[in-house]
């Protein structure tokens, strides 16, 4: 087995592998890497590939994240992509090969740890790693099956979900899509960001600066050029906005890749909550994804079943009104390059 870092000119080979892998997500695509590279707090990435007989059989996109005092940490976002149905011994052999490539880079980048967050329901504990750390992505999500008919999807929603969609329609809410190439895009993004900022203050979650969302929308939109041969499966992103009485009152950002559309970010005005615009936004995105041949709609994250006093209780109640299947993923794992700084970081994360 051969292991190494892919050059930019070789990234198409990695994308071809991600496209055919059943656990390959947008977070492991080169388009996601290019988006992350343009975020100041990240800025670098590496694609570590495992090869046999000149064919990629596994590996991971690794994103660098900056920390205070000159430290960094590495993230395998929904990776590594391996055959997790092999023996634990074989999986650990491949993890060890990836780590041999990462260790000298970690020294150069002053990284204190690497976090691996595979897109599988279960994974063995990797040798030298620790579990029970907080990941970027929720462990539990809700997946809607879009292969069903619209009528079936509607019938499987909770009655209140269907009712709220009809309220928004009856009130005359208009759903529009904003493209980075549109002349009104910057204004649309500003309107979305204002509502997002207010939503974060109301619901107590973190928001990035506006440039983050602009970069995400532009970079993933432009990624189509690198996936020309893959038809409708290329990474993409869309900003949907809800307009009521000539005012933007809600918005969502949806990514699509392969057979899955993902509800990534959402915001709604405090003033117009009784208009139920978020329900019509979701239903519009669901219908459009279905029309494109997308098979699944991922609501990205919900509170774990039977959890009490969870901060996502409210958003979980909203998402579950659309029906769907609850899916849980394996816990992320971390490997320490610098044990004391990593230990202090973990304590801080668990206390906050």
mmCIF file of C-alpha atoms in Angstrom:
data_model
loop_
_atom_site.group_PDB
_atom_site.id
_atom_site.type_symbol
_atom_site.label_atom_id
_atom_site.label_comp_id
_atom_site.label_asym_id
_atom_site.label_seq_id
_atom_site.Cartn_x
_atom_site.Cartn_y
_atom_site.Cartn_z
ATOM 1 C CA UNK A 1 0.000 0.000 0.000
ATOM 2 C CA UNK A 2 1.259 3.452 -0.959
ATOM 3 C CA UNK A 3 0.346 6.594 1.001
ATOM 4 C CA UNK A 4 0.974 10.233 0.125
ATOM 5 C CA UNK A 5 -0.298 13.778 -0.331
ATOM 6 C CA UNK A 6 -2.086 14.475 -3.600
ATOM 7 C CA UNK A 7 -1.075 17.527 -5.618
ATOM 8 C CA UNK A 8 -3.738 19.941 -6.886
ATOM 9 C CA UNK A 9 -3.354 18.486 -10.366
ATOM 10 C CA UNK A 10 -4.305 15.072 -8.916
ATOM 11 C CA UNK A 11 -7.374 16.189 -6.983
ATOM 12 C CA UNK A 12 -9.723 15.006 -9.711
ATOM 13 C CA UNK A 13 -8.607 11.457 -8.885
ATOM 14 C CA UNK A 14 -9.667 11.986 -5.281
ATOM 15 C CA UNK A 15 -13.009 13.439 -6.362
ATOM 16 C CA UNK A 16 -13.646 10.415 -8.550
ATOM 17 C CA UNK A 17 -13.021 8.215 -5.510
ATOM 18 C CA UNK A 18 -15.304 10.315 -3.265
ATOM 19 C CA UNK A 19 -18.059 10.155 -5.873
ATOM 20 C CA UNK A 20 -18.136 6.352 -5.944
ATOM 21 C CA UNK A 21 -17.614 5.823 -2.210
ATOM 22 C CA UNK A 22 -20.868 5.159 -0.363
ATOM 23 C CA UNK A 23 -19.613 7.242 2.575
ATOM 24 C CA UNK A 24 -18.070 10.061 0.532
ATOM 25 C CA UNK A 25 -19.722 13.401 1.383
ATOM 26 C CA UNK A 26 -19.351 16.987 0.223
ATOM 27 C CA UNK A 27 -17.043 17.567 3.208
ATOM 28 C CA UNK A 28 -14.429 15.303 1.601
ATOM 29 C CA UNK A 29 -14.598 16.851 -1.888
ATOM 30 C CA UNK A 30 -11.936 19.120 -3.374
ATOM 31 C CA UNK A 31 -14.630 21.807 -3.715
ATOM 32 C CA UNK A 32 -15.045 21.797 0.075
ATOM 33 C CA UNK A 33 -11.266 21.978 0.435
ATOM 34 C CA UNK A 34 -11.072 25.050 -1.800
ATOM 35 C CA UNK A 35 -13.862 26.706 0.192
ATOM 36 C CA UNK A 36 -12.087 26.003 3.485
ATOM 37 C CA UNK A 37 -8.762 27.191 2.075
ATOM 38 C CA UNK A 38 -10.244 30.669 1.576
ATOM 39 C CA UNK A 39 -11.379 30.966 5.199
ATOM 40 C CA UNK A 40 -8.737 32.966 7.089
ATOM 41 C CA UNK A 41 -9.036 30.885 10.266
ATOM 42 C CA UNK A 42 -8.273 27.714 8.287
ATOM 43 C CA UNK A 43 -6.352 28.439 5.109
ATOM 44 C CA UNK A 44 -4.673 25.098 4.380
ATOM 45 C CA UNK A 45 -5.631 21.550 3.504
ATOM 46 C CA UNK A 46 -4.070 18.244 2.477
ATOM 47 C CA UNK A 47 -5.554 15.215 0.773
ATOM 48 C CA UNK A 48 -3.922 12.039 2.060
ATOM 49 C CA UNK A 49 -4.565 9.140 -0.310
ATOM 50 C CA UNK A 50 -4.053 5.408 0.174
ATOM 51 C CA UNK A 51 -3.300 3.583 -3.074
ATOM 52 C CA UNK A 52 -3.059 -0.016 -4.191
ATOM 53 C CA UNK A 53 -2.183 -0.973 -7.761
ATOM 54 C CA UNK A 54 -2.216 2.740 -8.695
ATOM 55 C CA UNK A 55 -5.832 3.050 -7.540
ATOM 56 C CA UNK A 56 -7.083 5.108 -4.590
ATOM 57 C CA UNK A 57 -8.666 2.835 -1.977
ATOM 58 C CA UNK A 58 -9.035 5.292 0.916
ATOM 59 C CA UNK A 59 -7.761 8.406 2.597
ATOM 60 C CA UNK A 60 -8.964 11.748 3.844
ATOM 61 C CA UNK A 61 -9.186 15.454 3.236
ATOM 62 C CA UNK A 62 -7.528 17.172 6.201
ATOM 63 C CA UNK A 63 -8.362 20.809 7.022
ATOM 64 C CA UNK A 64 -6.100 22.948 9.200
ATOM 65 C CA UNK A 65 -7.762 25.108 11.882
ATOM 66 C CA UNK A 66 -5.887 27.947 13.560
ATOM 67 C CA UNK A 67 -5.859 28.336 17.344
ATOM 68 C CA UNK A 68 -4.566 30.989 19.774
ATOM 69 C CA UNK A 69 -0.838 31.231 20.576
ATOM 70 C CA UNK A 70 0.236 29.913 17.191
ATOM 71 C CA UNK A 71 -1.235 26.439 17.623
ATOM 72 C CA UNK A 72 -3.395 24.635 15.059
ATOM 73 C CA UNK A 73 -5.442 21.469 14.866
ATOM 74 C CA UNK A 74 -6.353 19.183 11.962
ATOM 75 C CA UNK A 75 -9.804 17.968 11.011
ATOM 76 C CA UNK A 76 -10.841 15.014 8.861
ATOM 77 C CA UNK A 77 -14.322 16.356 8.172
ATOM 78 C CA UNK A 78 -16.597 13.308 7.718
ATOM 79 C CA UNK A 79 -13.477 11.283 7.126
ATOM 80 C CA UNK A 80 -11.334 9.324 6.656
ATOM 81 C CA UNK A 81 -13.042 7.464 3.845
ATOM 82 C CA UNK A 82 -12.111 3.833 4.422
ATOM 83 C CA UNK A 83 -13.735 0.451 4.087
ATOM 84 C CA UNK A 84 -15.072 0.305 7.655
ATOM 85 C CA UNK A 85 -16.486 -3.138 6.976
ATOM 86 C CA UNK A 86 -12.977 -4.605 7.027
ATOM 87 C CA UNK A 87 -11.372 -6.000 10.157
ATOM 88 C CA UNK A 88 -10.344 -3.566 12.908
ATOM 89 C CA UNK A 89 -6.750 -4.645 12.296
ATOM 90 C CA UNK A 90 -6.891 -3.609 8.632
ATOM 91 C CA UNK A 91 -8.613 -0.307 9.450
ATOM 92 C CA UNK A 92 -5.952 0.529 12.035
ATOM 93 C CA UNK A 93 -3.241 -0.315 9.522
ATOM 94 C CA UNK A 94 -4.704 2.265 7.142
ATOM 95 C CA UNK A 95 -5.145 4.843 9.916
ATOM 96 C CA UNK A 96 -1.500 4.325 10.901
ATOM 97 C CA UNK A 97 -0.445 4.929 7.291
ATOM 98 C CA UNK A 98 -2.398 8.204 7.217
ATOM 99 C CA UNK A 99 -0.861 9.261 10.534
ATOM 100 C CA UNK A 100 2.670 8.640 9.266
ATOM 101 C CA UNK A 101 2.010 11.222 6.568
ATOM 102 C CA UNK A 102 0.340 13.679 8.959
ATOM 103 C CA UNK A 103 2.887 13.661 11.799
ATOM 104 C CA UNK A 104 5.635 15.652 10.033
ATOM 105 C CA UNK A 105 3.026 18.098 8.709
ATOM 106 C CA UNK A 106 1.632 18.486 12.232
ATOM 107 C CA UNK A 107 5.107 19.353 13.503
ATOM 108 C CA UNK A 108 5.543 21.937 10.762
ATOM 109 C CA UNK A 109 2.093 23.459 11.407
ATOM 110 C CA UNK A 110 2.364 23.307 15.234
ATOM 111 C CA UNK A 111 -0.786 21.158 15.397
ATOM 112 C CA UNK A 112 -1.791 19.814 18.798
ATOM 113 C CA UNK A 113 -4.212 17.125 17.593
ATOM 114 C CA UNK A 114 -6.123 15.670 14.654
ATOM 115 C CA UNK A 115 -9.828 14.884 14.841
ATOM 116 C CA UNK A 116 -11.304 12.138 12.675
ATOM 117 C CA UNK A 117 -15.057 12.092 12.193
ATOM 118 C CA UNK A 118 -16.024 9.246 9.824
ATOM 119 C CA UNK A 119 -19.424 9.247 8.136
ATOM 120 C CA UNK A 120 -20.455 5.826 9.456
ATOM 121 C CA UNK A 121 -22.768 4.573 12.183
ATOM 122 C CA UNK A 122 -19.957 2.743 13.975
ATOM 123 C CA UNK A 123 -16.177 2.569 13.771
ATOM 124 C CA UNK A 124 -13.519 0.863 15.884
ATOM 125 C CA UNK A 125 -11.449 2.971 18.253
ATOM 126 C CA UNK A 126 -8.367 3.865 16.243
ATOM 127 C CA UNK A 127 -5.053 2.969 17.849
ATOM 128 C CA UNK A 128 -3.674 5.913 19.827
ATOM 129 C CA UNK A 129 -6.929 7.900 19.566
ATOM 130 C CA UNK A 130 -9.478 8.963 22.190
ATOM 131 C CA UNK A 131 -13.245 9.257 21.800
ATOM 132 C CA UNK A 132 -15.868 11.348 23.606
ATOM 133 C CA UNK A 133 -14.845 14.620 22.030
ATOM 134 C CA UNK A 134 -17.157 17.206 20.549
ATOM 135 C CA UNK A 135 -17.358 17.169 16.769
ATOM 136 C CA UNK A 136 -18.266 19.926 14.332
ATOM 137 C CA UNK A 137 -21.175 17.912 13.017
ATOM 138 C CA UNK A 138 -24.060 16.546 15.069
ATOM 139 C CA UNK A 139 -23.983 12.867 15.947
ATOM 140 C CA UNK A 140 -27.681 12.503 15.242
ATOM 141 C CA UNK A 141 -29.493 13.719 12.155
ATOM 142 C CA UNK A 142 -32.799 13.374 10.349
ATOM 143 C CA UNK A 143 -32.905 12.042 6.766
ATOM 144 C CA UNK A 144 -35.915 12.441 4.486
ATOM 145 C CA UNK A 145 -36.342 9.867 1.695
ATOM 146 C CA UNK A 146 -37.002 11.801 -1.523
ATOM 147 C CA UNK A 147 -37.576 8.687 -3.627
ATOM 148 C CA UNK A 148 -41.111 8.705 -2.238
ATOM 149 C CA UNK A 149 -43.818 10.697 -4.020
ATOM 150 C CA UNK A 150 -44.596 14.253 -2.911
ATOM 151 C CA UNK A 151 -47.971 13.031 -1.711
ATOM 152 C CA UNK A 152 -46.326 10.301 0.386
ATOM 153 C CA UNK A 153 -43.793 12.727 1.878
ATOM 154 C CA UNK A 154 -46.593 15.136 2.796
ATOM 155 C CA UNK A 155 -48.704 12.349 4.291
ATOM 156 C CA UNK A 156 -45.808 11.250 6.517
ATOM 157 C CA UNK A 157 -45.260 14.758 7.873
ATOM 158 C CA UNK A 158 -46.772 15.666 11.195
ATOM 159 C CA UNK A 159 -50.130 17.424 10.687
ATOM 160 C CA UNK A 160 -48.707 20.649 12.126
ATOM 161 C CA UNK A 161 -45.926 20.592 9.519
ATOM 162 C CA UNK A 162 -48.389 20.394 6.625
ATOM 163 C CA UNK A 163 -50.590 23.018 8.255
ATOM 164 C CA UNK A 164 -47.718 25.484 8.654
ATOM 165 C CA UNK A 165 -46.698 25.072 4.998
ATOM 166 C CA UNK A 166 -50.265 25.948 4.000
ATOM 167 C CA UNK A 167 -50.280 28.975 6.320
ATOM 168 C CA UNK A 168 -47.162 30.400 4.632
ATOM 169 C CA UNK A 169 -48.672 29.764 1.204
ATOM 170 C CA UNK A 170 -51.983 31.354 2.214
ATOM 171 C CA UNK A 171 -50.207 34.412 3.635
ATOM 172 C CA UNK A 172 -48.538 34.943 0.253
ATOM 173 C CA UNK A 173 -44.945 34.167 1.217
ATOM 174 C CA UNK A 174 -42.756 34.183 -1.888
ATOM 175 C CA UNK A 175 -39.658 31.955 -2.098
ATOM 176 C CA UNK A 176 -36.752 33.260 -4.179
ATOM 177 C CA UNK A 177 -33.298 31.884 -4.924
ATOM 178 C CA UNK A 178 -30.241 34.124 -4.877
ATOM 179 C CA UNK A 179 -27.278 33.233 -7.071
ATOM 180 C CA UNK A 180 -23.746 34.675 -6.619
ATOM 181 C CA UNK A 181 -23.949 35.827 -10.250
ATOM 182 C CA UNK A 182 -27.125 37.850 -9.611
ATOM 183 C CA UNK A 183 -26.805 41.631 -9.300
ATOM 184 C CA UNK A 184 -28.781 41.558 -6.037
ATOM 185 C CA UNK A 185 -26.716 38.773 -4.459
ATOM 186 C CA UNK A 186 -24.730 40.946 -2.013
ATOM 187 C CA UNK A 187 -27.901 42.692 -0.853
ATOM 188 C CA UNK A 188 -29.651 39.318 -0.489
ATOM 189 C CA UNK A 189 -26.729 37.968 1.515
ATOM 190 C CA UNK A 190 -26.743 41.037 3.777
ATOM 191 C CA UNK A 191 -30.461 40.548 4.442
ATOM 192 C CA UNK A 192 -29.913 36.866 5.221
ATOM 193 C CA UNK A 193 -26.976 37.628 7.515
ATOM 194 C CA UNK A 194 -28.919 40.213 9.522
ATOM 195 C CA UNK A 195 -31.652 37.662 10.161
ATOM 196 C CA UNK A 196 -29.080 34.939 10.902
ATOM 197 C CA UNK A 197 -27.356 37.182 13.454
ATOM 198 C CA UNK A 198 -30.687 37.870 15.168
ATOM 199 C CA UNK A 199 -31.589 34.169 15.097
ATOM 200 C CA UNK A 200 -28.249 33.270 16.706
ATOM 201 C CA UNK A 201 -28.814 35.801 19.482
ATOM 202 C CA UNK A 202 -32.314 34.416 20.047
ATOM 203 C CA UNK A 203 -31.418 30.729 19.972
ATOM 204 C CA UNK A 204 -27.889 30.878 21.390
ATOM 205 C CA UNK A 205 -25.699 29.500 18.593
ATOM 206 C CA UNK A 206 -22.486 30.705 16.956
ATOM 207 C CA UNK A 207 -22.365 32.465 13.596
ATOM 208 C CA UNK A 208 -19.399 33.072 11.317
ATOM 209 C CA UNK A 209 -18.698 36.454 9.784
ATOM 210 C CA UNK A 210 -20.588 37.349 6.613
ATOM 211 C CA UNK A 211 -17.552 36.632 4.412
ATOM 212 C CA UNK A 212 -17.729 32.955 5.438
ATOM 213 C CA UNK A 213 -21.202 32.489 3.942
ATOM 214 C CA UNK A 214 -20.314 34.506 0.846
ATOM 215 C CA UNK A 215 -17.255 32.324 0.272
ATOM 216 C CA UNK A 216 -19.271 29.149 0.814
ATOM 217 C CA UNK A 217 -21.957 30.171 -1.677
ATOM 218 C CA UNK A 218 -19.465 31.317 -4.306
ATOM 219 C CA UNK A 219 -16.904 28.521 -4.016
ATOM 220 C CA UNK A 220 -19.360 25.647 -4.039
ATOM 221 C CA UNK A 221 -21.337 27.253 -6.849
ATOM 222 C CA UNK A 222 -18.188 27.496 -8.970
ATOM 223 C CA UNK A 223 -17.162 23.909 -8.202
ATOM 224 C CA UNK A 224 -19.343 22.652 -11.057
ATOM 225 C CA UNK A 225 -16.439 23.245 -13.437
ATOM 226 C CA UNK A 226 -14.308 20.592 -11.724
ATOM 227 C CA UNK A 227 -17.095 18.004 -11.762
ATOM 228 C CA UNK A 228 -18.258 18.334 -15.366
ATOM 229 C CA UNK A 229 -18.188 14.581 -15.964
ATOM 230 C CA UNK A 230 -20.267 13.743 -12.926
ATOM 231 C CA UNK A 231 -23.574 15.196 -14.110
ATOM 232 C CA UNK A 232 -25.934 16.347 -11.330
ATOM 233 C CA UNK A 233 -23.711 15.033 -8.543
ATOM 234 C CA UNK A 234 -21.275 17.961 -8.356
ATOM 235 C CA UNK A 235 -21.052 19.996 -5.103
ATOM 236 C CA UNK A 236 -23.352 22.996 -5.122
ATOM 237 C CA UNK A 237 -25.045 25.388 -2.734
ATOM 238 C CA UNK A 238 -28.161 27.545 -2.872
ATOM 239 C CA UNK A 239 -29.450 30.475 -0.839
ATOM 240 C CA UNK A 240 -33.243 30.406 -0.542
ATOM 241 C CA UNK A 241 -35.017 33.485 0.812
ATOM 242 C CA UNK A 242 -38.598 33.996 1.984
ATOM 243 C CA UNK A 243 -40.166 37.329 1.062
ATOM 244 C CA UNK A 244 -43.292 38.704 2.719
ATOM 245 C CA UNK A 245 -44.775 42.124 2.004
ATOM 246 C CA UNK A 246 -41.613 43.037 0.053
ATOM 247 C CA UNK A 247 -39.357 42.162 2.989
ATOM 248 C CA UNK A 248 -36.968 39.232 3.472
ATOM 249 C CA UNK A 249 -38.083 37.461 6.640
ATOM 250 C CA UNK A 250 -36.250 34.102 6.517
ATOM 251 C CA UNK A 251 -33.615 32.176 4.614
ATOM 252 C CA UNK A 252 -31.791 28.856 4.347
ATOM 253 C CA UNK A 253 -28.579 27.611 2.742
ATOM 254 C CA UNK A 254 -28.762 24.172 1.127
ATOM 255 C CA UNK A 255 -25.814 22.151 -0.186
ATOM 256 C CA UNK A 256 -26.128 19.301 -2.658
ATOM 257 C CA UNK A 257 -23.659 16.560 -3.508
ATOM 258 C CA UNK A 258 -24.181 13.166 -5.114
ATOM 259 C CA UNK A 259 -27.602 11.940 -3.991
ATOM 260 C CA UNK A 260 -28.019 14.191 -0.934
ATOM 261 C CA UNK A 261 -29.234 17.724 -0.254
ATOM 262 C CA UNK A 262 -28.315 19.123 3.164
ATOM 263 C CA UNK A 263 -30.001 21.903 5.111
ATOM 264 C CA UNK A 264 -26.914 23.711 6.339
ATOM 265 C CA UNK A 265 -27.924 27.091 7.779
ATOM 266 C CA UNK A 266 -31.252 28.708 8.538
ATOM 267 C CA UNK A 267 -32.556 32.006 9.887
ATOM 268 C CA UNK A 268 -35.973 33.504 10.561
ATOM 269 C CA UNK A 269 -37.201 36.923 11.667
ATOM 270 C CA UNK A 270 -38.531 37.301 15.208
ATOM 271 C CA UNK A 271 -41.126 39.764 13.953
ATOM 272 C CA UNK A 272 -42.798 37.411 11.467
ATOM 273 C CA UNK A 273 -42.613 34.034 13.184
ATOM 274 C CA UNK A 274 -46.392 33.546 12.893
ATOM 275 C CA UNK A 275 -46.105 33.642 9.070
ATOM 276 C CA UNK A 276 -44.410 30.195 9.118
ATOM 277 C CA UNK A 277 -41.990 31.053 6.301
ATOM 278 C CA UNK A 278 -39.336 28.478 7.397
ATOM 279 C CA UNK A 279 -41.780 25.647 6.637
ATOM 280 C CA UNK A 280 -42.376 26.836 3.086
ATOM 281 C CA UNK A 281 -38.625 27.380 2.609
ATOM 282 C CA UNK A 282 -37.923 23.778 3.582
ATOM 283 C CA UNK A 283 -40.756 22.396 1.479
ATOM 284 C CA UNK A 284 -39.554 24.373 -1.563
ATOM 285 C CA UNK A 285 -35.983 23.100 -1.121
ATOM 286 C CA UNK A 286 -37.242 19.536 -0.650
ATOM 287 C CA UNK A 287 -39.358 19.666 -3.816
ATOM 288 C CA UNK A 288 -36.550 21.171 -5.904
ATOM 289 C CA UNK A 289 -34.063 18.568 -4.658
ATOM 290 C CA UNK A 290 -36.526 15.830 -5.573
ATOM 291 C CA UNK A 291 -37.011 17.332 -9.055
ATOM 292 C CA UNK A 292 -33.225 17.201 -9.592
ATOM 293 C CA UNK A 293 -33.161 13.485 -8.811
ATOM 294 C CA UNK A 294 -31.700 13.911 -5.327
ATOM 295 C CA UNK A 295 -32.612 10.906 -3.164
ATOM 296 C CA UNK A 296 -32.117 12.206 0.378
ATOM 297 C CA UNK A 297 -32.675 15.434 2.289
ATOM 298 C CA UNK A 298 -30.465 15.741 5.366
ATOM 299 C CA UNK A 299 -31.635 18.105 8.106
ATOM 300 C CA UNK A 300 -28.017 17.940 9.394
ATOM 301 C CA UNK A 301 -28.583 17.759 13.128
ATOM 302 C CA UNK A 302 -31.159 17.122 15.840
ATOM 303 C CA UNK A 303 -31.071 16.408 19.555
ATOM 304 C CA UNK A 304 -30.301 12.807 20.422
ATOM 305 C CA UNK A 305 -33.449 10.750 21.134
ATOM 306 C CA UNK A 306 -34.625 10.885 24.766
ATOM 307 C CA UNK A 307 -32.112 13.626 25.640
ATOM 308 C CA UNK A 308 -33.352 16.066 28.271
ATOM 309 C CA UNK A 309 -32.795 19.838 28.305
ATOM 310 C CA UNK A 310 -30.935 19.659 24.997
ATOM 311 C CA UNK A 311 -30.101 23.071 23.432
ATOM 312 C CA UNK A 312 -31.477 21.807 20.112
ATOM 313 C CA UNK A 313 -34.891 20.820 21.455
ATOM 314 C CA UNK A 314 -36.639 23.671 19.638
ATOM 315 C CA UNK A 315 -34.959 23.111 16.277
ATOM 316 C CA UNK A 316 -35.544 19.360 16.633
ATOM 317 C CA UNK A 317 -39.266 19.934 17.084
ATOM 318 C CA UNK A 318 -39.234 22.011 13.888
ATOM 319 C CA UNK A 319 -37.284 19.493 11.807
ATOM 320 C CA UNK A 320 -39.168 16.407 12.945
ATOM 321 C CA UNK A 321 -42.438 17.929 11.727
ATOM 322 C CA UNK A 322 -41.247 16.985 8.222
ATOM 323 C CA UNK A 323 -40.991 13.274 9.023
ATOM 324 C CA UNK A 324 -37.874 11.318 8.083
ATOM 325 C CA UNK A 325 -35.619 8.739 9.686
ATOM 326 C CA UNK A 326 -33.323 9.404 12.638
ATOM 327 C CA UNK A 327 -29.720 8.401 11.899
ATOM 328 C CA UNK A 328 -26.810 8.354 14.364
ATOM 329 C CA UNK A 329 -23.099 8.426 13.541
ATOM 330 C CA UNK A 330 -19.982 7.195 15.305
ATOM 331 C CA UNK A 331 -18.364 9.551 17.791
ATOM 332 C CA UNK A 332 -15.370 11.524 16.507
ATOM 333 C CA UNK A 333 -11.900 10.502 17.659
ATOM 334 C CA UNK A 334 -8.786 12.554 18.397
ATOM 335 C CA UNK A 335 -5.063 11.830 18.333
ATOM 336 C CA UNK A 336 -2.682 14.015 20.362
ATOM 337 C CA UNK A 337 0.419 15.464 18.725
ATOM 338 C CA UNK A 338 1.024 17.631 21.820
ATOM 339 C CA UNK A 339 -0.527 15.994 24.862
ATOM 340 C CA UNK A 340 -0.654 18.854 27.391
ATOM 341 C CA UNK A 341 -2.103 21.537 25.067
ATOM 342 C CA UNK A 342 -4.595 18.981 23.763
ATOM 343 C CA UNK A 343 -5.590 17.985 27.295
ATOM 344 C CA UNK A 344 -6.172 21.631 28.245
ATOM 345 C CA UNK A 345 -8.173 22.191 25.061
ATOM 346 C CA UNK A 346 -10.421 19.197 25.780
ATOM 347 C CA UNK A 347 -11.083 20.402 29.331
ATOM 348 C CA UNK A 348 -12.050 23.836 28.009
ATOM 349 C CA UNK A 349 -14.347 22.366 25.370
ATOM 350 C CA UNK A 350 -16.180 20.134 27.807
ATOM 351 C CA UNK A 351 -16.629 22.888 30.386
ATOM 352 C CA UNK A 352 -17.953 25.473 27.934
#
